[in-house]
PDB file of C-alpha atoms in Angstrom:
ATOM      1  CA  SER A   1      25.396 -37.902  -8.223  1.00  0.00           C
ATOM      2  CA  GLY A   2      22.693 -39.803 -10.098  1.00  0.00           C
ATOM      3  CA  GLU A   3      20.195 -36.987  -9.500  1.00  0.00           C
ATOM      4  CA  ARG A   4      22.535 -34.434 -11.048  1.00  0.00           C
ATOM      5  CA  ILE A   5      23.128 -36.629 -14.128  1.00  0.00           C
ATOM      6  CA  ALA A   6      19.362 -37.084 -14.532  1.00  0.00           C
ATOM      7  CA  LEU A   7      18.884 -33.287 -14.324  1.00  0.00           C
ATOM      8  CA  VAL A   8      21.575 -32.638 -16.935  1.00  0.00           C
ATOM      9  CA  GLN A   9      19.976 -35.232 -19.218  1.00  0.00           C
ATOM     10  CA  LEU A  10      16.556 -33.595 -18.749  1.00  0.00           C
ATOM     11  CA  GLN A  11      18.008 -30.173 -19.598  1.00  0.00           C
ATOM     12  CA  ARG A  12      19.705 -31.625 -22.654  1.00  0.00           C
ATOM     13  CA  THR A  13      16.433 -33.264 -23.763  1.00  0.00           C
ATOM     14  CA  LYS A  14      14.640 -29.925 -23.360  1.00  0.00           C
ATOM     15  CA  ALA A  15      17.351 -28.165 -25.352  1.00  0.00           C
ATOM     16  CA  MET A  16      17.118 -30.762 -28.138  1.00  0.00           C
ATOM     17  CA  ARG A  17      13.371 -30.320 -28.604  1.00  0.00           C
ATOM     18  CA  SER A  18      12.428 -28.738 -31.907  1.00  0.00           C
ATOM     19  CA  PRO A  19       8.695 -27.929 -31.701  1.00  0.00           C
ATOM     20  CA  LEU A  20       7.042 -27.489 -35.091  1.00  0.00           C
ATOM     21  CA  ILE A  21       3.916 -25.789 -36.401  1.00  0.00           C
ATOM     22  CA  ILE A  22       2.738 -27.075 -39.776  1.00  0.00           C
ATOM     23  CA  TRP A  23       0.307 -24.522 -41.224  1.00  0.00           C
ATOM     24  CA  LEU A  24      -1.983 -25.167 -44.201  1.00  0.00           C
ATOM     25  CA  HIS A  25      -3.102 -22.268 -46.420  1.00  0.00           C
ATOM     26  CA  GLY A  26      -6.498 -21.580 -47.988  1.00  0.00           C
ATOM     27  CA  LEU A  27      -7.857 -21.821 -51.549  1.00  0.00           C
ATOM     28  CA  GLY A  28      -5.611 -20.363 -54.263  1.00  0.00           C
ATOM     29  CA  ASP A  29      -2.921 -19.312 -51.788  1.00  0.00           C
ATOM     30  CA  THR A  30       0.556 -20.747 -51.136  1.00  0.00           C
ATOM     31  CA  GLY A  31       2.463 -21.543 -47.965  1.00  0.00           C
ATOM     32  CA  ARG A  32       4.373 -18.280 -48.384  1.00  0.00           C
ATOM     33  CA  GLY A  33       1.092 -16.403 -47.964  1.00  0.00           C
ATOM     34  CA  TRP A  34       1.101 -17.454 -44.290  1.00  0.00           C
ATOM     35  CA  SER A  35       4.808 -16.974 -43.543  1.00  0.00           C
ATOM     36  CA  HIS A  36       3.855 -13.880 -41.474  1.00  0.00           C
ATOM     37  CA  LEU A  37       2.377 -16.250 -38.866  1.00  0.00           C
ATOM     38  CA  LYS A  38       5.707 -16.650 -37.046  1.00  0.00           C
ATOM     39  CA  HIS A  39       5.945 -12.867 -36.557  1.00  0.00           C
ATOM     40  CA  GLU A  40       2.351 -12.651 -35.326  1.00  0.00           C
ATOM     41  CA  LEU A  41       2.586 -15.563 -32.874  1.00  0.00           C
ATOM     42  CA  ARG A  42       6.009 -14.498 -31.517  1.00  0.00           C
ATOM     43  CA  LEU A  43       6.627 -17.940 -30.042  1.00  0.00           C
ATOM     44  CA  PRO A  44      10.043 -18.851 -28.578  1.00  0.00           C
ATOM     45  CA  GLN A  45      12.861 -19.124 -31.125  1.00  0.00           C
ATOM     46  CA  ALA A  46      13.037 -22.899 -30.807  1.00  0.00           C
ATOM     47  CA  VAL A  47       9.698 -23.214 -32.642  1.00  0.00           C
ATOM     48  CA  ARG A  48      10.018 -24.045 -36.325  1.00  0.00           C
ATOM     49  CA  TYR A  49       7.357 -23.548 -38.999  1.00  0.00           C
ATOM     50  CA  ALA A  50       6.472 -25.413 -42.174  1.00  0.00           C
ATOM     51  CA  PHE A  51       4.126 -23.890 -44.761  1.00  0.00           C
ATOM     52  CA  PRO A  52       3.433 -26.527 -47.428  1.00  0.00           C
ATOM     53  CA  ASP A  53       1.737 -25.743 -50.750  1.00  0.00           C
ATOM     54  CA  ALA A  54      -1.462 -27.531 -51.736  1.00  0.00           C
ATOM     55  CA  PRO A  55      -1.484 -29.416 -55.070  1.00  0.00           C
ATOM     56  CA  GLU A  56      -2.982 -27.642 -58.099  1.00  0.00           C
ATOM     57  CA  SER A  57      -6.342 -28.880 -59.380  1.00  0.00           C
ATOM     58  CA  PRO A  58      -9.531 -27.589 -61.050  1.00  0.00           C
ATOM     59  CA  VAL A  59     -11.945 -25.972 -58.560  1.00  0.00           C
ATOM     60  CA  THR A  60     -15.670 -26.168 -59.363  1.00  0.00           C
ATOM     61  CA  CYS A  61     -16.737 -22.998 -57.502  1.00  0.00           C
ATOM     62  CA  ASN A  62     -14.214 -21.024 -59.597  1.00  0.00           C
ATOM     63  CA  GLY A  63     -15.474 -22.342 -62.935  1.00  0.00           C
ATOM     64  CA  GLY A  64     -13.033 -25.252 -63.064  1.00  0.00           C
ATOM     65  CA  TYR A  65     -10.023 -22.921 -62.942  1.00  0.00           C
ATOM     66  CA  VAL A  66      -6.830 -24.726 -61.896  1.00  0.00           C
ATOM     67  CA  MET A  67      -5.345 -23.404 -58.649  1.00  0.00           C
ATOM     68  CA  THR A  68      -3.790 -24.557 -55.393  1.00  0.00           C
ATOM     69  CA  SER A  69      -6.492 -26.374 -53.457  1.00  0.00           C
ATOM     70  CA  TRP A  70      -6.543 -29.127 -50.840  1.00  0.00           C
ATOM     71  CA  MET A  71      -9.954 -30.268 -52.154  1.00  0.00           C
ATOM     72  CA  ASP A  72     -12.645 -29.385 -54.689  1.00  0.00           C
ATOM     73  CA  LEU A  73     -15.318 -26.951 -53.508  1.00  0.00           C
ATOM     74  CA  GLU A  74     -18.698 -26.802 -55.210  1.00  0.00           C
ATOM     75  CA  THR A  75     -19.933 -23.452 -53.909  1.00  0.00           C
ATOM     76  CA  ILE A  76     -18.940 -20.395 -51.903  1.00  0.00           C
ATOM     77  CA  PRO A  77     -20.022 -19.305 -49.322  1.00  0.00           C
ATOM     78  CA  ILE A  78     -19.400 -22.526 -47.419  1.00  0.00           C
ATOM     79  CA  GLY A  79     -22.053 -23.518 -44.890  1.00  0.00           C
ATOM     80  CA  ASN A  80     -22.839 -26.636 -42.903  1.00  0.00           C
ATOM     81  CA  GLY A  81     -24.457 -28.294 -45.944  1.00  0.00           C
ATOM     82  CA  LEU A  82     -21.228 -28.327 -48.004  1.00  0.00           C
ATOM     83  CA  PRO A  83     -20.860 -31.596 -49.974  1.00  0.00           C
ATOM     84  CA  ASP A  84     -17.507 -33.283 -49.283  1.00  0.00           C
ATOM     85  CA  ASP A  85     -14.982 -34.023 -52.015  1.00  0.00           C
ATOM     86  CA  ALA A  86     -14.130 -37.406 -50.474  1.00  0.00           C
ATOM     87  CA  LYS A  87     -11.300 -38.213 -52.914  1.00  0.00           C
ATOM     88  CA  GLY A  88      -9.645 -34.791 -52.642  1.00  0.00           C
ATOM     89  CA  LEU A  89      -9.878 -34.919 -48.848  1.00  0.00           C
ATOM     90  CA  ALA A  90      -8.356 -38.425 -48.769  1.00  0.00           C
ATOM     91  CA  ASP A  91      -5.530 -37.485 -51.164  1.00  0.00           C
ATOM     92  CA  SER A  92      -4.638 -34.338 -49.207  1.00  0.00           C
ATOM     93  CA  THR A  93      -4.831 -36.197 -45.882  1.00  0.00           C
ATOM     94  CA  GLN A  94      -2.226 -38.631 -47.264  1.00  0.00           C
ATOM     95  CA  ILE A  95       0.027 -35.718 -48.323  1.00  0.00           C
ATOM     96  CA  ILE A  96      -0.224 -34.099 -44.874  1.00  0.00           C
ATOM     97  CA  HIS A  97       0.321 -37.378 -43.010  1.00  0.00           C
ATOM     98  CA  ALA A  98       3.442 -37.967 -45.154  1.00  0.00           C
ATOM     99  CA  LEU A  99       4.732 -34.473 -44.223  1.00  0.00           C
ATOM    100  CA  ILE A 100       4.297 -35.253 -40.520  1.00  0.00           C
ATOM    101  CA  ASP A 101       5.921 -38.695 -40.985  1.00  0.00           C
ATOM    102  CA  ALA A 102       8.929 -37.024 -42.643  1.00  0.00           C
ATOM    103  CA  GLU A 103       9.368 -34.581 -39.739  1.00  0.00           C
ATOM    104  CA  ILE A 104       9.185 -37.432 -37.210  1.00  0.00           C
ATOM    105  CA  ALA A 105      11.751 -39.404 -39.246  1.00  0.00           C
ATOM    106  CA  LYS A 106      14.076 -36.370 -38.999  1.00  0.00           C
ATOM    107  CA  GLY A 107      13.832 -36.469 -35.218  1.00  0.00           C
ATOM    108  CA  THR A 108      10.853 -34.310 -34.171  1.00  0.00           C
ATOM    109  CA  ALA A 109       8.561 -36.028 -31.671  1.00  0.00           C
ATOM    110  CA  SER A 110       4.933 -36.229 -32.827  1.00  0.00           C
ATOM    111  CA  GLU A 111       3.899 -34.618 -29.530  1.00  0.00           C
ATOM    112  CA  ASP A 112       6.017 -31.575 -30.463  1.00  0.00           C
ATOM    113  CA  ILE A 113       3.954 -30.919 -33.608  1.00  0.00           C
ATOM    114  CA  VAL A 114       0.936 -28.631 -33.977  1.00  0.00           C
ATOM    115  CA  LEU A 115      -1.050 -28.973 -37.204  1.00  0.00           C
ATOM    116  CA  GLY A 116      -3.061 -25.887 -38.105  1.00  0.00           C
ATOM    117  CA  GLY A 117      -4.583 -24.075 -41.030  1.00  0.00           C
ATOM    118  CA  PHE A 118      -6.815 -21.343 -42.393  1.00  0.00           C
ATOM    119  CA  SER A 119     -10.100 -21.793 -44.300  1.00  0.00           C
ATOM    120  CA  GLN A 120      -9.861 -25.026 -46.338  1.00  0.00           C
ATOM    121  CA  GLY A 121      -6.436 -25.453 -44.695  1.00  0.00           C
ATOM    122  CA  GLY A 122      -8.240 -25.395 -41.341  1.00  0.00           C
ATOM    123  CA  ALA A 123     -10.690 -28.018 -42.589  1.00  0.00           C
ATOM    124  CA  MET A 124      -7.703 -30.166 -43.634  1.00  0.00           C
ATOM    125  CA  ALA A 125      -5.975 -29.658 -40.265  1.00  0.00           C
ATOM    126  CA  LEU A 126      -9.092 -30.998 -38.501  1.00  0.00           C
ATOM    127  CA  LEU A 127      -9.359 -34.007 -40.795  1.00  0.00           C
ATOM    128  CA  ALA A 128      -5.661 -34.904 -41.085  1.00  0.00           C
ATOM    129  CA  GLY A 129      -4.865 -34.069 -37.455  1.00  0.00           C
ATOM    130  CA  TYR A 130      -7.572 -36.186 -35.878  1.00  0.00           C
ATOM    131  CA  SER A 131      -6.986 -39.114 -38.246  1.00  0.00           C
ATOM    132  CA  TYR A 132      -3.199 -39.187 -37.725  1.00  0.00           C
ATOM    133  CA  ALA A 133      -1.901 -42.419 -36.145  1.00  0.00           C
ATOM    134  CA  LYS A 134       0.360 -40.787 -33.527  1.00  0.00           C
ATOM    135  CA  ARG A 135      -0.456 -38.265 -30.812  1.00  0.00           C
ATOM    136  CA  LEU A 136       0.128 -34.619 -31.849  1.00  0.00           C
ATOM    137  CA  ALA A 137       0.587 -31.600 -29.558  1.00  0.00           C
ATOM    138  CA  GLY A 138      -2.465 -29.821 -30.910  1.00  0.00           C
ATOM    139  CA  VAL A 139      -4.683 -28.946 -33.873  1.00  0.00           C
ATOM    140  CA  ALA A 140      -5.720 -25.406 -34.853  1.00  0.00           C
ATOM    141  CA  CYS A 141      -8.414 -24.290 -37.285  1.00  0.00           C
ATOM    142  CA  LEU A 142      -9.012 -20.652 -38.262  1.00  0.00           C
ATOM    143  CA  SER A 143     -12.122 -19.870 -40.356  1.00  0.00           C
ATOM    144  CA  GLY A 144     -12.530 -23.539 -41.314  1.00  0.00           C
ATOM    145  CA  TRP A 145     -15.152 -26.274 -41.147  1.00  0.00           C
ATOM    146  CA  PRO A 146     -15.557 -29.954 -40.249  1.00  0.00           C
ATOM    147  CA  SER A 147     -15.610 -32.410 -43.158  1.00  0.00           C
ATOM    148  CA  LEU A 148     -16.762 -36.020 -43.455  1.00  0.00           C
ATOM    149  CA  ARG A 149     -19.079 -35.264 -40.543  1.00  0.00           C
ATOM    150  CA  ALA A 150     -20.834 -38.666 -40.523  1.00  0.00           C
ATOM    151  CA  GLN A 151     -17.582 -40.383 -39.450  1.00  0.00           C
ATOM    152  CA  LEU A 152     -16.272 -37.546 -37.265  1.00  0.00           C
ATOM    153  CA  THR A 153     -17.168 -38.900 -33.808  1.00  0.00           C
ATOM    154  CA  GLU A 154     -15.683 -42.313 -34.554  1.00  0.00           C
ATOM    155  CA  ARG A 155     -12.607 -40.872 -36.323  1.00  0.00           C
ATOM    156  CA  VAL A 156     -11.815 -38.434 -33.517  1.00  0.00           C
ATOM    157  CA  GLY A 157     -12.920 -40.346 -30.426  1.00  0.00           C
ATOM    158  CA  GLY A 158     -11.425 -43.654 -31.548  1.00  0.00           C
ATOM    159  CA  GLY A 159      -8.108 -42.260 -32.780  1.00  0.00           C
ATOM    160  CA  ALA A 160      -4.673 -41.553 -31.321  1.00  0.00           C
ATOM    161  CA  ASN A 161      -5.553 -37.853 -31.002  1.00  0.00           C
ATOM    162  CA  ALA A 162      -8.759 -38.156 -28.967  1.00  0.00           C
ATOM    163  CA  GLY A 163      -6.914 -36.320 -26.159  1.00  0.00           C
ATOM    164  CA  THR A 164      -5.252 -33.724 -28.396  1.00  0.00           C
ATOM    165  CA  PRO A 165      -6.380 -30.118 -27.724  1.00  0.00           C
ATOM    166  CA  LEU A 166      -8.074 -28.082 -30.465  1.00  0.00           C
ATOM    167  CA  PHE A 167      -8.141 -24.334 -31.092  1.00  0.00           C
ATOM    168  CA  ILE A 168     -10.923 -22.941 -33.294  1.00  0.00           C
ATOM    169  CA  GLY A 169     -11.164 -19.267 -34.246  1.00  0.00           C
ATOM    170  CA  HIS A 170     -13.795 -17.779 -36.567  1.00  0.00           C
ATOM    171  CA  GLY A 171     -14.874 -14.304 -37.633  1.00  0.00           C
ATOM    172  CA  THR A 172     -18.481 -13.392 -36.854  1.00  0.00           C
ATOM    173  CA  GLN A 173     -18.754 -11.514 -40.176  1.00  0.00           C
ATOM    174  CA  ASP A 174     -17.217 -14.238 -42.337  1.00  0.00           C
ATOM    175  CA  GLY A 175     -19.094 -14.337 -45.650  1.00  0.00           C
ATOM    176  CA  VAL A 176     -16.850 -16.980 -47.282  1.00  0.00           C
ATOM    177  CA  VAL A 177     -16.925 -19.716 -44.630  1.00  0.00           C
ATOM    178  CA  LEU A 178     -20.018 -18.946 -42.575  1.00  0.00           C
ATOM    179  CA  PRO A 179     -19.642 -18.590 -38.774  1.00  0.00           C
ATOM    180  CA  GLU A 180     -21.956 -21.600 -38.306  1.00  0.00           C
ATOM    181  CA  CYS A 181     -19.079 -23.771 -39.607  1.00  0.00           C
ATOM    182  CA  GLY A 182     -16.702 -22.836 -36.783  1.00  0.00           C
ATOM    183  CA  LYS A 183     -19.434 -23.396 -34.195  1.00  0.00           C
ATOM    184  CA  ASP A 184     -20.311 -26.765 -35.744  1.00  0.00           C
ATOM    185  CA  ALA A 185     -16.644 -27.849 -35.674  1.00  0.00           C
ATOM    186  CA  ALA A 186     -16.346 -26.827 -32.008  1.00  0.00           C
ATOM    187  CA  GLU A 187     -19.571 -28.603 -31.006  1.00  0.00           C
ATOM    188  CA  ARG A 188     -18.785 -31.824 -32.890  1.00  0.00           C
ATOM    189  CA  HIS A 189     -15.212 -32.134 -31.588  1.00  0.00           C
ATOM    190  CA  THR A 190     -16.344 -31.316 -28.032  1.00  0.00           C
ATOM    191  CA  ALA A 191     -19.014 -34.040 -28.303  1.00  0.00           C
ATOM    192  CA  ALA A 192     -16.284 -36.461 -29.476  1.00  0.00           C
ATOM    193  CA  GLY A 193     -14.361 -35.752 -26.249  1.00  0.00           C
ATOM    194  CA  VAL A 194     -11.811 -33.188 -27.467  1.00  0.00           C
ATOM    195  CA  GLN A 195     -10.740 -30.267 -25.257  1.00  0.00           C
ATOM    196  CA  VAL A 196     -11.773 -27.365 -27.509  1.00  0.00           C
ATOM    197  CA  THR A 197     -10.837 -23.693 -27.173  1.00  0.00           C
ATOM    198  CA  PHE A 198     -13.339 -21.744 -29.304  1.00  0.00           C
ATOM    199  CA  LEU A 199     -13.121 -18.032 -30.003  1.00  0.00           C
ATOM    200  CA  ASP A 200     -15.142 -15.867 -32.345  1.00  0.00           C
ATOM    201  CA  TYR A 201     -14.178 -12.285 -33.106  1.00  0.00           C
ATOM    202  CA  PRO A 202     -15.527  -9.340 -35.137  1.00  0.00           C
ATOM    203  CA  ALA A 203     -13.825 -10.091 -38.463  1.00  0.00           C
ATOM    204  CA  ALA A 204     -14.577 -11.203 -42.002  1.00  0.00           C
ATOM    205  CA  HIS A 205     -12.704 -14.108 -43.666  1.00  0.00           C
ATOM    206  CA  GLY A 206      -9.221 -13.589 -42.279  1.00  0.00           C
ATOM    207  CA  PRO A 207      -7.079 -13.426 -39.146  1.00  0.00           C
ATOM    208  CA  HIS A 208      -7.819 -11.014 -36.279  1.00  0.00           C
ATOM    209  CA  PRO A 209      -5.505  -9.687 -33.520  1.00  0.00           C
ATOM    210  CA  ALA A 210      -7.672 -11.192 -30.735  1.00  0.00           C
ATOM    211  CA  GLY A 211      -7.613 -14.548 -32.530  1.00  0.00           C
ATOM    212  CA  MET A 212      -3.836 -14.432 -32.936  1.00  0.00           C
ATOM    213  CA  ALA A 213      -3.292 -13.516 -29.261  1.00  0.00           C
ATOM    214  CA  ALA A 214      -5.503 -16.419 -28.160  1.00  0.00           C
ATOM    215  CA  LEU A 215      -3.810 -18.809 -30.614  1.00  0.00           C
ATOM    216  CA  ARG A 216      -0.416 -17.760 -29.220  1.00  0.00           C
ATOM    217  CA  SER A 217      -1.437 -18.539 -25.611  1.00  0.00           C
ATOM    218  CA  TRP A 218      -2.988 -21.835 -26.664  1.00  0.00           C
ATOM    219  CA  ALA A 219       0.113 -22.866 -28.685  1.00  0.00           C
ATOM    220  CA  LEU A 220       2.447 -22.120 -25.748  1.00  0.00           C
ATOM    221  CA  GLU A 221       0.365 -24.468 -23.607  1.00  0.00           C
ATOM    222  CA  ALA A 222      -0.108 -27.153 -26.274  1.00  0.00           C
ATOM    223  CA  LEU A 223       3.650 -27.256 -27.003  1.00  0.00           C
ATOM    224  CA  LYS A 224       4.518 -26.951 -23.273  1.00  0.00           C
ATOM    225  CA  LEU A 225       6.689 -23.900 -23.877  1.00  0.00           C
ATOM    226  CA  GLU A 226       7.678 -21.146 -21.455  1.00  0.00           C
ATOM    227  CA  ASP A 227       6.748 -17.668 -22.661  1.00  0.00           C
ATOM    228  CA  ASP A 228       9.996 -15.770 -23.274  1.00  0.00           C
ATOM    229  CA  GLU A 229       8.365 -12.345 -23.645  1.00  0.00           C
TER     230      GLU A 229
END
């Protein structure tokens, strides 16, 4: 019957889905430094991961030393008064948008993609995610901050991802990216109309088991996956 054919087609479509998490590392790190994420999140096997490397460039806060960095940073710790490296942010946004475009060209639906990151990778996930031209499944930012704040409301609220959920996690003892940054990101994206899940936890600048557990639950929902544990 027609109903049965429709059901088979739906099951086939579900089976063909290949949800993807693109995760952006922090200053001086590489994608490999976050490859443990898949073991910590323990998402269903269908979920794929991509851990791109940032380009190498001189970083002011490290005396101009050349290292992997999505943008230039003038000082550490990073607080809400951080000056933006507009060119670096724009260049890295282009790189990340091209990565997402390439995955979509290979057959992954944009709404099956979560863009996330840690520290400056989290800042890039916020910027690149909410300025991307197609709807994503979700955006996640651990220990990051909002950049180009003056345009944030317009960029987020007027874009294709105005309805895309956001997860923000931040350690209350973070001395590298101050906790005020995570709170500011949550408040600004909430004000722009985004559904924000915000969690802080007793940690310094790094992941925390409570944060990972919450990120796992959020990702299952954002990617519309059934928990297989």
